[in-house]
C-alpha cells in the first residue's frame, strides 16, 4: 500500500516536471517566433524605402542629404543581422531618419496632395505599427519566458536543460526623450 | 481637466479582467455541462429503447440475409434480455413508489433508481457520438455560408480605406501572434463586423463598409482587435460546440418524429447525404443543421395528415396510425419538457458564457492595442447600428448585436434571455475600468444591490417584494420536475415494454 502511494506521488511529480519542461519549450519557441516576426516587419520597412525614395526623388533632389542618411541607416541595420541590441539601435536610427524625412516631404505641397504619396504614407505608418506590435508581442513573450525560467520550479529545469535568458527589444533612445513643442 | 482625473476605484488591468472572465466561463461551462447531461438523461428514457429496437432490428435483418444467422439472433436476443433486466428494475421503481406517502419517504426509491440509472448509458454514448459527428459537419459549413449570404467580397486594394483595413488586420494579427485572418467587405451602411470560420478552416473577418466610412483608424483597430482576440480565444469553435448540443437534441427528436412529420425525413435524409460527403456545399450543410435544430420547435400534429396521406384509404390510415398514437403523445410531452429545460435552465447560463466571452475579448483587444479609447470610441459610435441584412440568426458572430435578438438563433428560439451581447453601456463601463476615457457610462435601470444592502429599511422592503416570488419559482420548478418525471416514466415504460416484446 505504502509503495503504491510513494509510486503514485513520484509519477505525479514526474508528470508535473514534464509539463513544466514542455511549457518552457513552448514559451521559448514563442520568443523565437516573436523575434522572427519583428525581423519580417523590419525587412518590410527596408523594402519600402527604395519605393519611397523613387516616388519623391523628383521633388526633393536638393535635400538628398536626408536620402543618403536613410540609405546609410538601412545598410547598418541590415549589417547588424540578428544581434538584438545592435539591431535595435540601428533600426531606431532608421526609424528616426524616416520620420524626419516624412516631415520634410509633407512640407512640399505637390507631394502632400499626391495620391501616391498618401498611400505610401499609409504603408509606412502601418509598417511602423506592425513593428511596434511585433515588438510588443516579442517583449510580452520574453517577459513571460523570463518569469517562467526564474521562478520555481522552472529555474531548476532551466539550469539543467540550458534555457538561456533572452533580451528585451529595447525602445529607441530618442523615443525616450521628452517631447519638445516649439511655437 | 476631467480628462486627467484619477482613475476610478474599480480600475483593473486587462490581464486581471481576462483572468476573471475566464474563471467565470469555467464555472458556467460546468453548470451547462451538468444541465445538458440532465437533459440527456431525460431524453435517454426514450432514446435507449429506440436504440435497442433499431439495433435488434438490424441484427435480425442481417440474420435474415444469412450473415452469421446464429450469432446475430443470439446478439439480438441478449439485447432483449438486457432490456428485460432493466424492465424488471423499472417495475421495482414503480412498486417502491407505491410506498411513498410523505416527502421523507422519497429516500425509499433512490436505491432502485440508482440501479436503473445505467439504462441511460447507451443513449448518452449515442448522444456523444452524434454530437461529435454534427460538430465535424458544422465545421465544414457555417462561416462560408454566412459570407455568401451577406455577399461578402474581398477588399479592393486601390481603395484607401479598404487597403487600410487590410493593414490594420495584419497589424492586429501580429500583435496577437496569430496568422492573419482573411478579410471580406460587406456593402452595408450599418456599423458592424463579424468573425467567422471560412473555407478550409481559415478564420475570416467581415467588416461593413459603413464601419470603414464612420470610424477612424484607432477605432477600427479596436474593433478588429476584438475580432482577432475572439478568434484567438476559440470563440468560433465554442459556438459550433454549443450549437451542436442543440442539434443533437434536435436529431433525436427528429428521429422520434419520423412516423409523423415529412420534414423529419427530409432532415435526416439530408444529414445522411451531408455526412457521407455527397452534398457538401456550405449552404446545404447549414440548411441540414438548421432543419435538425428546428426539429426541437417543430409542430408535429398538423403534419401527421400530410405524411399519412401517402396511404390511399382513410380507414387503412386510421388502423395503421392507432398503434402509433402513444408514441405521438410521448413525443409531444417530451418536446414540451425539452423546451422547458432548455429555456429555463440551459439558456441563461449559456447566454452568460457568451457575454463573458465578449467582455474577455474586449479586455484582450485592449491588451493588443494598448488603447482602450479606440474600442470604447467605436462602441459608443456603433450605438443603434444593427446586424447587416441577411445576418439574422447568426447575431453571435458580430461585434455588437441588437438588444433583443431577431426571431432565429439560439437566443430567441431556445432561451428566454434577451440577448447574447452585453449592453453597450455595460461594455463601456468595463472599458472605462480598463482605462478608457471616452464613451458614456452605465445608465442604471436596475437598482444597485450593494446600495440597497446598506439600508436596512430598503432591504426589508425589497425582501418583502421578493417573498411572493419564492412559491412561484418553487411551483414552476416542481411543475417542470413533475412533467419530466411523467415523460420519463411514460417513455421508459412503453419503450422497454415494446423492446422486450419484440426482441426477447
Coordinates of N, CA and C in Angstrom, one line a residue, chain A residues 33 37 41 44 115 118-119 122-123 125-127 129-130 133-137 140, chain B residues 15 160 163-164 166-168 170-172 174-177 217 221 367-370:
Chain A
X33 N 9.6 32.9 -32.3 CA 8.7 33.3 -33.3 C 8.5 34.8 -33.3
X37 N 9.1 37.5 -36.2 CA 8.1 38.4 -36.7 C 8.6 39.8 -36.8
X41 N 9.0 42.2 -40.2 CA 8.4 43.5 -40.4 C 9.5 44.6 -40.6
X44 N 10.3 44.4 -44.2 CA 9.3 45.0 -44.9 C 9.6 46.5 -45.0
X115 N -1.7 61.3 -54.6 CA -2.3 60.0 -54.2 C -1.3 59.0 -53.8
X118 N 0.2 59.6 -50.5 CA -0.7 59.3 -49.4 C -0.7 57.8 -49.1
X119 N -0.7 57.0 -50.2 CA -0.8 55.6 -50.0 C 0.5 55.1 -49.4
X122 N 0.5 55.7 -45.8 CA -0.3 54.7 -45.1 C 0.6 53.4 -44.9
X123 N 1.2 53.0 -46.0 CA 2.1 51.8 -45.9 C 3.2 52.0 -44.8
X125 N 3.2 54.1 -42.2 CA 2.7 54.1 -40.8 C 2.2 52.8 -40.4
X126 N 1.6 52.0 -41.4 CA 1.2 50.6 -41.0 C 2.5 49.8 -40.6
X127 N 3.6 50.0 -41.4 CA 4.8 49.3 -41.1 C 5.3 49.6 -39.7
X129 N 3.5 50.6 -37.3 CA 2.6 50.0 -36.3 C 3.0 48.5 -36.2
X130 N 3.2 47.9 -37.3 CA 3.5 46.4 -37.3 C 4.7 46.2 -36.5
X133 N 3.9 46.6 -32.8 CA 3.1 45.4 -32.3 C 3.9 44.2 -32.2
X134 N 4.8 44.0 -33.2 CA 5.7 42.8 -33.2 C 6.6 42.9 -32.0
X135 N 7.0 44.1 -31.7 CA 7.9 44.3 -30.6 C 7.2 44.1 -29.2
X136 N 5.9 44.6 -29.2 CA 5.1 44.4 -28.0 C 4.9 42.9 -27.8
X137 N 4.6 42.1 -28.9 CA 4.4 40.7 -28.7 C 5.7 40.0 -28.3
X140 N 6.4 41.0 -24.6 CA 5.5 40.2 -23.7 C 5.9 38.8 -23.6
Chain B
X15 N -5.1 42.1 -17.9 CA -4.8 40.7 -17.5 C -5.8 40.2 -16.5
X160 N -8.5 53.4 -50.6 CA -7.5 53.7 -49.5 C -8.0 53.1 -48.2
X163 N -7.7 49.3 -48.1 CA -6.3 49.0 -48.0 C -5.9 49.1 -46.6
X164 N -6.4 50.2 -45.9 CA -6.0 50.5 -44.5 C -6.6 49.4 -43.6
X166 N -7.0 46.3 -44.5 CA -6.1 45.1 -44.6 C -4.9 45.3 -43.7
X167 N -4.3 46.5 -43.7 CA -3.2 46.8 -42.9 C -3.5 46.6 -41.4
X168 N -4.6 47.1 -41.0 CA -5.0 47.0 -39.6 C -5.1 45.6 -39.2
X170 N -3.7 43.0 -40.5 CA -2.3 42.4 -40.4 C -1.6 42.8 -39.1
X171 N -1.8 44.1 -38.8 CA -1.2 44.6 -37.5 C -1.7 43.9 -36.3
X172 N -3.0 43.7 -36.2 CA -3.6 43.1 -35.0 C -3.2 41.6 -35.0
X174 N -0.4 40.4 -36.0 CA 0.9 40.4 -35.5 C 0.9 40.6 -33.9
X175 N 0.1 41.5 -33.5 CA 0.1 41.8 -32.0 C -0.4 40.6 -31.3
X176 N -1.3 39.8 -31.9 CA -1.8 38.6 -31.2 C -0.9 37.4 -31.4
X177 N 0.1 37.5 -32.3 CA 0.9 36.3 -32.7 C 0.1 35.3 -33.4
X217 N -9.0 55.4 -37.7 CA -8.1 54.3 -37.7 C -8.0 53.6 -36.3
X221 N -9.2 49.8 -35.4 CA -8.2 48.9 -34.8 C -8.8 48.2 -33.6
X367 N -5.6 44.7 -24.5 CA -4.2 44.2 -24.4 C -3.4 44.3 -25.7
X368 N -4.1 44.0 -26.8 CA -3.4 44.1 -28.1 C -3.1 45.5 -28.6
X369 N -4.1 46.4 -28.4 CA -3.9 47.7 -28.9 C -3.3 48.7 -27.9
X370 N -3.3 48.3 -26.6 CA -2.9 49.1 -25.5 C -3.6 50.5 -25.6

